[in-house]
mmCIF file of C-alpha atoms and ligand atoms in Angstrom:
data_model
loop_
_atom_site.group_PDB
_atom_site.id
_atom_site.type_symbol
_atom_site.label_atom_id
_atom_site.label_comp_id
_atom_site.label_asym_id
_atom_site.label_seq_id
_atom_site.Cartn_x
_atom_site.Cartn_y
_atom_site.Cartn_z
ATOM 1 C CA UNK A 934 -9.332 13.922 -11.354
ATOM 2 C CA UNK A 935 -11.920 12.125 -13.802
ATOM 3 C CA UNK A 936 -12.749 8.918 -11.996
ATOM 4 C CA UNK A 937 -14.504 6.142 -13.979
ATOM 5 C CA UNK A 938 -16.351 3.756 -11.480
ATOM 6 C CA UNK A 939 -16.729 0.948 -14.312
ATOM 7 C CA UNK A 940 -20.261 1.661 -13.829
ATOM 8 C CA UNK A 941 -21.385 -0.589 -16.920
ATOM 9 C CA UNK A 942 -19.406 -3.505 -15.235
ATOM 10 C CA UNK A 943 -20.856 -2.978 -11.879
ATOM 11 C CA UNK A 944 -24.285 -3.045 -13.394
ATOM 12 C CA UNK A 945 -23.789 -6.061 -15.270
ATOM 13 C CA UNK A 946 -22.010 -7.708 -12.472
ATOM 14 C CA UNK A 947 -24.980 -6.874 -9.875
ATOM 15 C CA UNK A 948 -27.662 -8.036 -12.160
ATOM 16 C CA UNK A 949 -25.920 -11.563 -12.516
ATOM 17 C CA UNK A 950 -24.971 -12.023 -9.025
ATOM 18 C CA UNK A 951 -28.186 -10.396 -7.424
ATOM 19 C CA UNK A 952 -27.034 -9.559 -3.789
ATOM 20 C CA UNK A 953 -29.905 -8.676 -1.201
ATOM 21 C CA UNK A 954 -27.326 -6.478 0.675
ATOM 22 C CA UNK A 955 -23.925 -4.991 -0.469
ATOM 23 C CA UNK A 956 -21.214 -3.713 1.804
ATOM 24 C CA UNK A 957 -19.248 -1.065 -0.058
ATOM 25 C CA UNK A 958 -15.608 -0.014 0.607
ATOM 26 C CA UNK A 959 -14.317 3.085 -0.640
ATOM 27 C CA UNK A 960 -10.575 4.369 -0.434
ATOM 28 C CA UNK A 961 -10.345 7.771 1.589
ATOM 29 C CA UNK A 962 -9.984 9.721 -1.645
ATOM 30 C CA UNK A 963 -13.226 8.370 -2.965
ATOM 31 C CA UNK A 964 -15.661 8.457 -0.106
ATOM 32 C CA UNK A 965 -16.847 11.616 -1.072
ATOM 33 C CA UNK A 966 -18.215 10.101 -4.396
ATOM 34 C CA UNK A 967 -20.472 7.844 -2.136
ATOM 35 C CA UNK A 968 -23.632 9.465 -3.300
ATOM 36 C CA UNK A 969 -22.752 8.702 -6.924
ATOM 37 C CA UNK A 970 -22.010 5.159 -6.206
ATOM 38 C CA UNK A 971 -24.874 4.668 -4.044
ATOM 39 C CA UNK A 972 -27.160 5.796 -6.835
ATOM 40 C CA UNK A 973 -26.362 2.496 -8.923
ATOM 41 C CA UNK A 974 -27.164 0.348 -6.442
ATOM 42 C CA UNK A 975 -30.624 2.169 -5.619
ATOM 43 C CA UNK A 976 -31.819 1.962 -9.155
ATOM 44 C CA UNK A 977 -31.399 -1.855 -9.010
ATOM 45 C CA UNK A 978 -33.270 -1.929 -5.795
ATOM 46 C CA UNK A 979 -30.166 -3.500 -3.706
ATOM 47 C CA UNK A 980 -29.952 -2.550 -0.252
ATOM 48 C CA UNK A 981 -26.307 -0.849 0.312
ATOM 49 C CA UNK A 982 -24.188 -0.096 3.129
ATOM 50 C CA UNK A 983 -20.799 1.919 3.010
ATOM 51 C CA UNK A 984 -18.217 1.118 5.584
ATOM 52 C CA UNK A 985 -16.958 3.938 7.300
ATOM 53 C CA UNK A 986 -13.991 2.171 8.406
ATOM 54 C CA UNK A 987 -10.700 3.367 6.667
ATOM 55 C CA UNK A 988 -9.470 1.428 3.602
ATOM 56 C CA UNK A 989 -5.937 2.042 2.829
ATOM 57 C CA UNK A 990 -5.380 -0.764 0.515
ATOM 58 C CA UNK A 991 -6.650 -4.093 -0.889
ATOM 59 C CA UNK A 992 -5.433 -5.972 2.072
ATOM 60 C CA UNK A 993 -8.590 -4.067 3.961
ATOM 61 C CA UNK A 994 -11.096 -6.340 3.324
ATOM 62 C CA UNK A 995 -14.106 -5.925 5.437
ATOM 63 C CA UNK A 996 -15.300 -9.838 5.859
ATOM 64 C CA UNK A 997 -16.328 -9.567 9.288
ATOM 65 C CA UNK A 998 -18.166 -6.269 9.230
ATOM 66 C CA UNK A 999 -20.133 -7.553 6.222
ATOM 67 C CA UNK A 1000 -20.935 -10.915 7.781
ATOM 68 C CA UNK A 1001 -22.052 -8.740 10.817
ATOM 69 C CA UNK A 1002 -24.205 -6.698 8.617
ATOM 70 C CA UNK A 1003 -25.314 -9.729 6.780
ATOM 71 C CA UNK A 1004 -24.370 -8.620 3.507
ATOM 72 C CA UNK A 1005 -24.080 -11.289 0.749
ATOM 73 C CA UNK A 1006 -21.386 -9.015 -1.619
ATOM 74 C CA UNK A 1007 -18.478 -6.750 -0.787
ATOM 75 C CA UNK A 1008 -18.118 -4.179 -3.509
ATOM 76 C CA UNK A 1009 -14.284 -2.932 -3.033
ATOM 77 C CA UNK A 1010 -13.599 0.050 -5.031
ATOM 78 C CA UNK A 1011 -9.957 1.493 -6.050
ATOM 79 C CA UNK A 1012 -7.520 -1.638 -5.278
ATOM 80 C CA UNK A 1013 -7.049 -4.555 -7.332
ATOM 81 C CA UNK A 1014 -7.294 -8.101 -5.864
ATOM 82 C CA UNK A 1015 -4.591 -8.379 -2.929
ATOM 83 C CA UNK A 1016 -5.533 -11.332 -1.002
ATOM 84 C CA UNK A 1017 -7.755 -14.781 -1.137
ATOM 85 C CA UNK A 1018 -10.312 -14.599 1.274
ATOM 86 C CA UNK A 1019 -11.861 -17.500 3.157
ATOM 87 C CA UNK A 1020 -14.311 -19.422 1.846
ATOM 88 C CA UNK A 1021 -16.897 -18.619 4.143
ATOM 89 C CA UNK A 1022 -16.566 -14.980 3.501
ATOM 90 C CA UNK A 1023 -19.311 -13.283 1.535
ATOM 91 C CA UNK A 1024 -18.289 -12.527 -2.233
ATOM 92 C CA UNK A 1025 -16.037 -10.058 -3.118
ATOM 93 C CA UNK A 1026 -16.409 -7.701 -6.368
ATOM 94 C CA UNK A 1027 -13.154 -5.477 -7.065
ATOM 95 C CA UNK A 1028 -13.651 -2.491 -8.707
ATOM 96 C CA UNK A 1029 -10.314 -0.855 -9.722
ATOM 97 C CA UNK A 1030 -11.492 2.552 -10.722
ATOM 98 C CA UNK A 1031 -9.781 4.360 -13.666
ATOM 99 C CA UNK A 1032 -8.596 8.055 -13.716
ATOM 100 C CA UNK A 1033 -9.350 8.982 -17.206
ATOM 101 C CA UNK A 1034 -6.627 11.837 -17.719
ATOM 102 C CA UNK A 1035 -4.385 13.102 -20.568
ATOM 103 C CA UNK A 1036 -1.058 12.035 -19.183
ATOM 104 C CA UNK A 1037 0.924 13.505 -21.733
ATOM 105 C CA UNK A 1038 1.782 16.991 -20.377
ATOM 106 C CA UNK A 1039 3.042 15.078 -17.336
ATOM 107 C CA UNK A 1040 5.026 12.981 -19.439
ATOM 108 C CA UNK A 1041 6.414 15.631 -21.450
ATOM 109 C CA UNK A 1042 7.336 17.318 -18.012
ATOM 110 C CA UNK A 1043 9.251 14.295 -17.321
ATOM 111 C CA UNK A 1044 11.630 14.073 -20.074
ATOM 112 C CA UNK A 1045 13.682 16.746 -18.418
ATOM 113 C CA UNK A 1046 14.265 15.000 -15.309
ATOM 114 C CA UNK A 1047 15.078 11.914 -17.380
ATOM 115 C CA UNK A 1048 17.453 13.566 -19.622
ATOM 116 C CA UNK A 1049 20.638 11.450 -18.417
ATOM 117 C CA UNK A 1050 18.397 7.916 -18.273
ATOM 118 C CA UNK A 1051 18.053 5.662 -21.144
ATOM 119 C CA UNK A 1052 16.465 2.467 -19.414
ATOM 120 C CA UNK A 1053 13.479 3.146 -17.162
ATOM 121 C CA UNK A 1054 11.872 0.856 -14.828
ATOM 122 C CA UNK A 1055 8.299 1.711 -14.556
ATOM 123 C CA UNK A 1056 5.375 1.054 -12.020
ATOM 124 C CA UNK A 1057 1.967 2.810 -11.983
ATOM 125 C CA UNK A 1058 -0.588 2.954 -9.474
ATOM 126 C CA UNK A 1059 -3.935 0.985 -10.233
ATOM 127 C CA UNK A 1060 -6.073 4.044 -11.427
ATOM 128 C CA UNK A 1061 -3.269 4.315 -14.370
ATOM 129 C CA UNK A 1062 -3.186 0.780 -15.354
ATOM 130 C CA UNK A 1063 -5.659 1.413 -18.624
ATOM 131 C CA UNK A 1064 -2.969 4.233 -19.790
ATOM 132 C CA UNK A 1065 0.093 2.186 -19.356
ATOM 133 C CA UNK A 1066 0.456 1.024 -23.057
ATOM 134 C CA UNK A 1067 0.195 4.948 -24.007
ATOM 135 C CA UNK A 1068 2.740 5.561 -21.298
ATOM 136 C CA UNK A 1069 5.033 3.159 -22.721
ATOM 137 C CA UNK A 1070 4.789 4.186 -26.336
ATOM 138 C CA UNK A 1071 5.137 8.021 -25.336
ATOM 139 C CA UNK A 1072 8.736 7.067 -23.739
ATOM 140 C CA UNK A 1073 9.679 4.727 -26.585
ATOM 141 C CA UNK A 1074 8.944 7.539 -28.767
ATOM 142 C CA UNK A 1075 11.227 9.809 -27.096
ATOM 143 C CA UNK A 1076 14.151 7.477 -27.247
ATOM 144 C CA UNK A 1077 13.674 5.544 -23.879
ATOM 145 C CA UNK A 1078 13.537 1.849 -23.074
ATOM 146 C CA UNK A 1079 10.755 0.708 -20.984
ATOM 147 C CA UNK A 1080 10.902 -2.108 -18.279
ATOM 148 C CA UNK A 1081 7.743 -2.829 -16.245
ATOM 149 C CA UNK A 1082 8.339 -4.171 -12.713
ATOM 150 C CA UNK A 1083 7.583 -7.808 -12.241
ATOM 151 C CA UNK A 1084 4.494 -9.276 -10.866
ATOM 152 C CA UNK A 1085 5.621 -10.761 -7.811
ATOM 153 C CA UNK A 1086 3.829 -11.088 -4.391
ATOM 154 C CA UNK A 1087 0.696 -9.419 -3.891
ATOM 155 C CA UNK A 1088 0.864 -6.737 -6.815
ATOM 156 C CA UNK A 1089 -1.871 -7.702 -9.329
ATOM 157 C CA UNK A 1090 -0.291 -7.145 -12.583
ATOM 158 C CA UNK A 1091 3.093 -6.524 -14.232
ATOM 159 C CA UNK A 1092 4.047 -2.922 -13.790
ATOM 160 C CA UNK A 1093 1.243 -2.280 -10.820
ATOM 161 C CA UNK A 1094 2.917 -0.836 -7.764
ATOM 162 C CA UNK A 1095 1.420 -1.173 -4.015
ATOM 163 C CA UNK A 1096 3.016 0.184 -0.481
ATOM 164 C CA UNK A 1097 4.099 -3.200 0.804
ATOM 165 C CA UNK A 1098 5.775 -5.123 -2.093
ATOM 166 C CA UNK A 1099 8.495 -3.828 -4.127
ATOM 167 C CA UNK A 1100 10.108 -7.105 -5.167
ATOM 168 C CA UNK A 1101 9.165 -6.362 -8.700
ATOM 169 C CA UNK A 1102 11.071 -3.697 -8.739
ATOM 170 C CA UNK A 1103 14.074 -4.937 -7.084
ATOM 171 C CA UNK A 1104 13.986 -7.736 -9.725
ATOM 172 C CA UNK A 1105 14.584 -5.240 -12.608
ATOM 173 C CA UNK A 1106 17.026 -3.036 -10.909
ATOM 174 C CA UNK A 1107 20.008 -4.372 -12.668
ATOM 175 C CA UNK A 1108 18.319 -3.658 -16.163
ATOM 176 C CA UNK A 1109 17.217 -0.105 -15.783
ATOM 177 C CA UNK A 1110 19.099 2.859 -15.223
ATOM 178 C CA UNK A 1111 16.405 4.654 -12.951
ATOM 179 C CA UNK A 1112 12.355 4.158 -12.005
ATOM 180 C CA UNK A 1113 9.637 6.234 -12.827
ATOM 181 C CA UNK A 1114 6.366 5.697 -10.374
ATOM 182 C CA UNK A 1115 3.471 6.870 -11.916
ATOM 183 C CA UNK A 1116 1.301 7.273 -8.675
ATOM 184 C CA UNK A 1117 1.835 9.301 -5.264
ATOM 185 C CA UNK A 1118 4.404 10.014 -2.522
ATOM 186 C CA UNK A 1119 3.336 7.008 -0.649
ATOM 187 C CA UNK A 1120 4.421 4.656 -3.371
ATOM 188 C CA UNK A 1121 7.700 6.586 -4.709
ATOM 189 C CA UNK A 1122 8.623 6.742 -0.983
ATOM 190 C CA UNK A 1123 8.471 2.844 -0.785
ATOM 191 C CA UNK A 1124 10.367 2.561 -3.763
ATOM 192 C CA UNK A 1125 12.921 5.222 -2.913
ATOM 193 C CA UNK A 1126 13.615 3.117 0.235
ATOM 194 C CA UNK A 1127 13.869 -0.401 -1.465
ATOM 195 C CA UNK A 1128 15.824 0.106 -4.613
ATOM 196 C CA UNK A 1129 19.271 2.144 -5.162
ATOM 197 C CA UNK A 1130 18.860 3.537 -8.414
ATOM 198 C CA UNK A 1131 17.076 6.990 -8.651
ATOM 199 C CA UNK A 1132 13.286 7.125 -8.308
ATOM 200 C CA UNK A 1133 11.089 9.857 -10.071
ATOM 201 C CA UNK A 1134 7.633 10.159 -8.927
ATOM 202 C CA UNK A 1135 4.925 11.841 -11.759
ATOM 203 C CA UNK A 1136 2.218 12.854 -9.322
ATOM 204 C CA UNK A 1137 -0.450 14.087 -11.409
ATOM 205 C CA UNK A 1138 -2.639 15.203 -8.326
ATOM 206 C CA UNK A 1139 -0.223 17.486 -7.232
ATOM 207 C CA UNK A 1140 1.236 18.577 -10.507
ATOM 208 C CA UNK A 1141 4.748 17.554 -9.647
ATOM 209 C CA UNK A 1142 7.524 15.649 -11.121
ATOM 210 C CA UNK A 1143 9.521 14.915 -7.885
ATOM 211 C CA UNK A 1144 13.197 13.332 -8.055
ATOM 212 C CA UNK A 1145 12.963 10.964 -4.513
ATOM 213 C CA UNK A 1146 16.763 11.500 -3.840
ATOM 214 C CA UNK A 1147 17.569 11.737 -0.183
ATOM 215 C CA UNK A 1148 14.615 10.396 1.060
ATOM 216 C CA UNK A 1149 16.171 6.766 1.772
ATOM 217 C CA UNK A 1150 19.014 8.462 3.941
ATOM 218 C CA UNK A 1151 16.314 10.350 5.546
ATOM 219 C CA UNK A 1152 14.299 7.853 6.610
ATOM 220 C CA UNK A 1153 16.916 5.057 6.955
ATOM 221 C CA UNK A 1154 18.432 7.567 9.669
ATOM 222 C CA UNK A 1155 14.989 7.336 11.438
ATOM 223 C CA UNK A 1156 14.703 3.592 11.311
ATOM 224 C CA UNK A 1157 18.498 3.013 12.935
ATOM 225 C CA UNK A 1158 17.274 5.295 15.710
ATOM 226 C CA UNK A 1159 14.171 3.438 16.675
ATOM 227 C CA UNK A 1160 16.131 0.234 16.697
ATOM 228 C CA UNK A 1161 18.395 1.459 18.985
ATOM 229 C CA UNK A 1162 15.745 2.680 21.120
ATOM 230 C CA UNK A 1163 14.079 -0.600 21.026
ATOM 231 C CA UNK A 1164 17.448 -2.438 21.802
ATOM 232 C CA UNK A 1165 17.313 -0.527 25.412
ATOM 233 C CA UNK A 1166 13.782 -0.922 25.851
ATOM 234 C CA UNK A 1167 12.512 -3.637 28.551
ATOM 235 C CA UNK A 1168 8.483 -3.327 27.956
ATOM 236 C CA UNK A 1169 7.493 -4.589 24.530
ATOM 237 C CA UNK A 1170 4.038 -4.432 22.781
ATOM 238 C CA UNK A 1171 3.523 -6.754 19.927
ATOM 239 C CA UNK A 1172 0.702 -5.361 17.615
ATOM 240 C CA UNK A 1173 -1.315 -7.400 15.242
ATOM 241 C CA UNK A 1174 -4.255 -6.036 13.305
ATOM 242 C CA UNK A 1175 -7.374 -7.806 12.555
ATOM 243 C CA UNK A 1176 -7.616 -6.505 9.018
ATOM 244 C CA UNK A 1177 -7.765 -9.982 7.129
ATOM 245 C CA UNK A 1178 -4.786 -9.013 4.452
ATOM 246 C CA UNK A 1179 -2.271 -7.841 7.557
ATOM 247 C CA UNK A 1180 -2.453 -10.977 9.463
ATOM 248 C CA UNK A 1181 1.210 -11.988 8.821
ATOM 249 C CA UNK A 1182 1.173 -14.355 11.766
ATOM 250 C CA UNK A 1183 4.674 -14.270 13.250
ATOM 251 C CA UNK A 1184 3.907 -12.987 16.618
ATOM 252 C CA UNK A 1185 4.250 -16.326 18.257
ATOM 253 C CA UNK A 1186 7.983 -16.771 17.181
ATOM 254 C CA UNK A 1187 8.394 -13.189 17.700
ATOM 255 C CA UNK A 1188 7.477 -13.008 21.471
ATOM 256 C CA UNK A 1189 9.668 -16.233 22.047
ATOM 257 C CA UNK A 1190 12.683 -14.399 20.446
ATOM 258 C CA UNK A 1191 11.801 -11.254 22.622
ATOM 259 C CA UNK A 1192 11.454 -12.994 25.756
ATOM 260 C CA UNK A 1193 14.411 -15.290 25.167
ATOM 261 C CA UNK A 1194 16.361 -11.814 25.096
ATOM 262 C CA UNK A 1195 14.582 -11.030 28.456
ATOM 263 C CA UNK A 1196 12.335 -8.543 27.379
ATOM 264 C CA UNK A 1197 8.572 -8.254 28.951
ATOM 265 C CA UNK A 1198 6.104 -8.592 26.243
ATOM 266 C CA UNK A 1199 2.328 -8.260 25.385
ATOM 267 C CA UNK A 1200 0.438 -8.875 22.576
ATOM 268 C CA UNK A 1201 -2.082 -6.133 21.643
ATOM 269 C CA UNK A 1202 -4.880 -6.575 18.954
ATOM 270 C CA UNK A 1203 -6.598 -3.827 16.780
ATOM 271 C CA UNK A 1204 -8.344 -3.196 13.647
ATOM 272 C CA UNK A 1205 -5.782 -0.213 12.917
ATOM 273 C CA UNK A 1206 -3.347 1.367 14.956
ATOM 274 C CA UNK A 1207 -3.425 5.140 15.466
ATOM 275 C CA UNK A 1208 -1.632 7.083 18.187
ATOM 276 C CA UNK A 1209 -4.397 7.681 20.572
ATOM 277 C CA UNK A 1210 -5.162 3.856 20.627
ATOM 278 C CA UNK A 1211 -1.541 3.324 22.194
ATOM 279 C CA UNK A 1212 -1.516 6.187 24.441
ATOM 280 C CA UNK A 1213 -2.810 4.405 27.274
ATOM 281 C CA UNK A 1214 -0.329 1.690 26.923
ATOM 282 C CA UNK A 1215 1.890 3.792 29.603
ATOM 283 C CA UNK A 1216 4.400 1.415 30.160
ATOM 284 C CA UNK A 1217 5.501 -0.092 26.977
ATOM 285 C CA UNK A 1218 8.858 1.360 26.036
ATOM 286 C CA UNK A 1219 8.316 0.110 22.404
ATOM 287 C CA UNK A 1220 6.129 -1.437 19.937
ATOM 288 C CA UNK A 1221 6.661 -3.638 17.115
ATOM 289 C CA UNK A 1222 3.697 -3.783 14.507
ATOM 290 C CA UNK A 1223 3.108 -7.096 12.285
ATOM 291 C CA UNK A 1224 0.450 -5.463 10.204
ATOM 292 C CA UNK A 1225 1.290 -2.594 7.559
ATOM 293 C CA UNK A 1226 4.943 -2.192 7.546
ATOM 294 C CA UNK A 1227 4.382 1.418 6.226
ATOM 295 C CA UNK A 1228 2.437 2.627 9.864
ATOM 296 C CA UNK A 1229 6.019 2.364 11.149
ATOM 297 C CA UNK A 1230 7.958 3.908 8.678
ATOM 298 C CA UNK A 1231 5.719 6.394 7.430
ATOM 299 C CA UNK A 1232 4.102 7.694 10.553
ATOM 300 C CA UNK A 1233 7.243 7.841 12.570
ATOM 301 C CA UNK A 1234 6.515 11.309 13.754
ATOM 302 C CA UNK A 1235 3.114 10.682 14.928
ATOM 303 C CA UNK A 1236 3.922 8.249 17.748
ATOM 304 C CA UNK A 1237 5.850 9.349 20.803
ATOM 305 C CA UNK A 1238 7.198 5.666 21.429
ATOM 306 C CA UNK A 1239 9.374 3.591 18.613
ATOM 307 C CA UNK A 1240 7.488 1.510 16.461
ATOM 308 C CA UNK A 1241 9.551 -1.254 14.606
ATOM 309 C CA UNK A 1242 8.269 -3.388 11.705
ATOM 310 C CA UNK A 1243 8.963 -7.172 12.021
ATOM 311 C CA UNK A 1244 12.123 -6.973 9.707
ATOM 312 C CA UNK A 1245 13.437 -4.428 11.998
ATOM 313 C CA UNK A 1246 12.689 -6.370 15.170
ATOM 314 C CA UNK A 1247 14.799 -8.909 13.572
ATOM 315 C CA UNK A 1248 17.662 -6.090 13.453
ATOM 316 C CA UNK A 1249 17.501 -5.346 16.886
ATOM 317 C CA UNK A 1250 17.297 -9.073 18.202
ATOM 318 C CA UNK A 1251 20.349 -9.579 16.417
ATOM 319 C CA UNK A 1252 18.743 -12.176 13.936
ATOM 320 C CA UNK A 1253 19.312 -9.754 10.728
ATOM 321 C CA UNK A 1254 21.750 -7.083 9.978
ATOM 322 C CA UNK A 1255 21.027 -3.750 8.241
ATOM 323 C CA UNK A 1256 22.958 -4.958 5.147
ATOM 324 C CA UNK A 1257 20.710 -8.253 4.698
ATOM 325 C CA UNK A 1258 17.434 -6.167 5.005
ATOM 326 C CA UNK A 1259 18.349 -3.330 2.712
ATOM 327 C CA UNK A 1260 19.747 -5.837 0.163
ATOM 328 C CA UNK A 1261 15.909 -7.255 0.164
ATOM 329 C CA UNK A 1262 14.153 -3.916 0.748
ATOM 330 C CA UNK A 1263 13.374 -2.426 4.028
ATOM 331 C CA UNK A 1264 9.407 -2.388 3.333
HETATM 332 S S1 LIG B 464 -0.402 -3.517 4.060
HETATM 333 FE FE1 LIG B 464 -0.399 -1.252 4.085
HETATM 334 S S2 LIG B 464 0.737 -1.084 2.071
HETATM 335 FE FE2 LIG B 464 -0.013 -3.025 2.115
HETATM 336 S S3 LIG B 464 -1.613 -3.015 0.707
HETATM 337 FE FE3 LIG B 464 -2.339 -2.983 2.876
HETATM 338 S S4 LIG B 464 -2.368 -0.874 3.419
HETATM 339 FE FE4 LIG B 464 -1.442 -0.897 1.293
#
């Protein structure tokens, strides 16, 4: 990993914006670089505070944390812009971070896996964005046709992938024979759940090319079990998170529907859902989380009680069918 924190751009922006106190948000894998990043601010005599909260995506902009600290700028590293923040929020500067790697050895390795496929749907996580033209050229030089996933919803660029928005991949599915995800298991798993064509992950950090075959069936089985458990549950906890990009706002409608089906419901709020926070809600049989849909899906094994996404709750209530949800994508 050779991370480029776009220091020149950061310094230029800091000189222009002249903040007094900055709150910095770093993704989990970059928190180890806090000292290096801190130095940039110290050299400019700018007070800097690092957020110790988790920062899994561009949805987690620490507006309230910054306000309570009195920060006049948030510098959010490692994700592209995901949402518009409210007017009263401190200004936000996004530093996407580039990983400057030579991707060619991994691309060469991938050719064997991709032998039978001519047209490839390509998506990348943000740290590879600067390399994407080279990646396309490599595949084209090797006889492939590349189609980038479309920019739909909260993704920032054509070809950009995030964990909760796969419409851009679905929209090109009929034009390609398979998908290649230049990123990590989190992104490729979401892709495998959302599209029916084969999905291959190029994971440079674990030095692996993975065919995601079988992931979809395995996860779907788990999701069906959770929905069936929900149908037999009486006491339901609906969870909303306080993260600014995860306020999906459907809880009133959902609670109404649950009550109409004779369920007892309470509404719970938290900054981030974790197993220990749910443990003491002893008499709740099933939770529905209206925040990051990937928590319910990816962290299935960590929770004792079933956790459903909004779409899954609608299946359990009889408002949607599995076929309808799978057609649009489960995530
Ligand atoms: S909602 Fe979840 S998947 Fe989407 S950006 Fe946030 S953390 Fe990532």
